[in-house]
Every structure is written in C-alpha cells, then in structure tokens.
C-alpha cells in the first residue's frame, strides 16, 4: 500500500492507523510518529472545543457520543504507539479495557 505524500492538514488518503503502519513498514519512524502526534493533537482539540465532561450534565446523549468517539480515538492511538512505545501502548489499551483512567502518560509542555 503506497500512501504517497501524507497531507497532515487535509488528512490521509488512508486512515491515521493505516498511515502510521505504512510509514513503519517503510522504516519511516519519524513520519509514523508525526501521524500519531497529529492524531493526539486532533483529539485534544475535540476535548477542548466540545468539553464532554461539562456537557454530560446538560446533554448526556451528546456527551456519550463524544466520549465514545474519543475512546475510539484513544484506542487507535494506543495501537499506533505499540511498535515504538509498547509500555505506554499497553497502559492505554488496558485502561480502555478496564474502563479506568490511567495516570498521565505525557507531560504537558509549559508555554
């Protein structure tokens, strides 16, 4: 599978998970990690914009849909991290399976 040039702004010809795998299969580790970090950034934007844990009090159905989408994204990120950060991947996937929040895995950068 050739993904050609990956356009980080417009999205991949294939999904993020497939793009990450294709880059890894081609030994393009940095590009694979770029896809993963971009996916994390997109997820962070959704959380900041939609504030699902505030919405749950006024619109539980909408919050449930948003949270389900976020959990699915986190799962894909866990899978993408497995080849390069297996311990972190395991923590993410186990947290999803057990429905528990893990401790912070990544430190926030101070601006």
GROMACS .gro file of C-alpha atoms in nm:
model
  111
    1UNK     CA    1   0.000   0.000   0.000
    2UNK     CA    2   0.156   0.327  -0.111
    3UNK     CA    3   0.018   0.632   0.067
    4UNK     CA    4   0.210   0.881  -0.141
    5UNK     CA    5   0.257   1.215   0.028
    6UNK     CA    6   0.075   1.234   0.359
    7UNK     CA    7  -0.103   1.568   0.392
    8UNK     CA    8  -0.115   1.641   0.764
    9UNK     CA    9  -0.370   1.920   0.723
   10UNK     CA   10  -0.616   1.751   0.490
   11UNK     CA   11  -0.590   1.403   0.640
   12UNK     CA   12  -0.453   1.084   0.494
   13UNK     CA   13  -0.561   0.902   0.182
   14UNK     CA   14  -0.593   0.614   0.429
   15UNK     CA   15  -0.684   0.648   0.795
   16UNK     CA   16  -0.431   0.755   1.057
   17UNK     CA   17  -0.382   0.398   1.176
   18UNK     CA   18  -0.310   0.274   0.824
   19UNK     CA   19  -0.081   0.570   0.750
   20UNK     CA   20   0.115   0.506   1.068
   21UNK     CA   21   0.156   0.138   0.976
   22UNK     CA   22   0.265   0.212   0.620
   23UNK     CA   23   0.529   0.454   0.746
   24UNK     CA   24   0.653   0.197   1.000
   25UNK     CA   25   0.663  -0.076   0.736
   26UNK     CA   26   0.881   0.159   0.528
   27UNK     CA   27   1.107   0.228   0.830
   28UNK     CA   28   0.989   0.592   0.835
   29UNK     CA   29   0.963   0.608   1.213
   30UNK     CA   30   0.952   0.990   1.236
   31UNK     CA   31   0.668   1.012   0.985
   32UNK     CA   32   0.476   0.743   1.171
   33UNK     CA   33   0.519   0.932   1.498
   34UNK     CA   34   0.414   1.256   1.326
   35UNK     CA   35   0.085   1.088   1.231
   36UNK     CA   36   0.040   0.968   1.590
   37UNK     CA   37   0.113   1.307   1.748
   38UNK     CA   38  -0.117   1.475   1.496
   39UNK     CA   39  -0.394   1.233   1.600
   40UNK     CA   40  -0.330   1.318   1.967
   41UNK     CA   41  -0.346   1.690   1.883
   42UNK     CA   42  -0.676   1.648   1.698
   43UNK     CA   43  -0.820   1.461   1.994
   44UNK     CA   44  -0.705   1.732   2.233
   45UNK     CA   45  -0.876   1.993   2.011
   46UNK     CA   46  -1.203   1.796   2.030
   47UNK     CA   47  -1.182   1.774   2.409
   48UNK     CA   48  -1.107   2.147   2.440
   49UNK     CA   49  -1.381   2.251   2.197
   50UNK     CA   50  -1.660   2.014   2.299
   51UNK     CA   51  -1.587   1.982   2.673
   52UNK     CA   52  -1.767   1.647   2.702
   53UNK     CA   53  -1.735   1.627   3.080
   54UNK     CA   54  -1.922   1.957   3.116
   55UNK     CA   55  -2.181   1.868   2.852
   56UNK     CA   56  -2.267   1.542   3.029
   57UNK     CA   57  -2.460   1.743   3.290
   58UNK     CA   58  -2.685   1.915   3.034
   59UNK     CA   59  -2.688   1.678   2.735
   60UNK     CA   60  -2.590   1.326   2.838
   61UNK     CA   61  -2.657   1.174   2.495
   62UNK     CA   62  -2.431   1.420   2.314
   63UNK     CA   63  -2.160   1.374   2.577
   64UNK     CA   64  -2.189   0.996   2.550
   65UNK     CA   65  -2.141   1.013   2.172
   66UNK     CA   66  -1.841   1.246   2.206
   67UNK     CA   67  -1.680   1.033   2.477
   68UNK     CA   68  -1.733   0.715   2.273
   69UNK     CA   69  -1.563   0.882   1.976
   70UNK     CA   70  -1.273   0.991   2.200
   71UNK     CA   71  -1.231   0.640   2.343
   72UNK     CA   72  -1.216   0.501   1.989
   73UNK     CA   73  -0.951   0.760   1.900
   74UNK     CA   74  -0.752   0.678   2.213
   75UNK     CA   75  -0.766   0.310   2.120
   76UNK     CA   76  -0.625   0.383   1.773
   77UNK     CA   77  -0.351   0.595   1.930
   78UNK     CA   78  -0.267   0.308   2.166
   79UNK     CA   79  -0.235   0.076   1.867
   80UNK     CA   80  -0.020   0.328   1.677
   81UNK     CA   81   0.214   0.363   1.976
   82UNK     CA   82   0.263  -0.012   2.025
   83UNK     CA   83   0.570  -0.055   1.798
   84UNK     CA   84   0.755   0.247   1.939
   85UNK     CA   85   0.623   0.282   2.295
   86UNK     CA   86   0.496  -0.065   2.392
   87UNK     CA   87   0.467   0.012   2.763
   88UNK     CA   88   0.262   0.325   2.706
   89UNK     CA   89   0.051   0.143   2.448
   90UNK     CA   90  -0.020  -0.136   2.698
   91UNK     CA   91  -0.124   0.115   2.967
   92UNK     CA   92  -0.362   0.291   2.725
   93UNK     CA   93  -0.520  -0.029   2.595
   94UNK     CA   94  -0.554  -0.180   2.945
   95UNK     CA   95  -0.715   0.143   3.071
   96UNK     CA   96  -0.972   0.125   2.792
   97UNK     CA   97  -1.039  -0.243   2.858
   98UNK     CA   98  -1.082  -0.186   3.232
   99UNK     CA   99  -1.270   0.145   3.180
  100UNK     CA  100  -1.034   0.329   3.415
  101UNK     CA  101  -0.832   0.645   3.368
  102UNK     CA  102  -0.456   0.585   3.377
  103UNK     CA  103  -0.215   0.829   3.534
  104UNK     CA  104  -0.092   1.099   3.299
  105UNK     CA  105   0.125   0.937   3.034
  106UNK     CA  106   0.264   1.251   2.873
  107UNK     CA  107   0.375   1.565   3.047
  108UNK     CA  108   0.219   1.889   2.920
  109UNK     CA  109   0.460   2.137   2.774
  110UNK     CA  110   0.467   2.465   2.962
  111UNK     CA  111   0.434   2.766   2.733
   0.00000   0.00000   0.00000
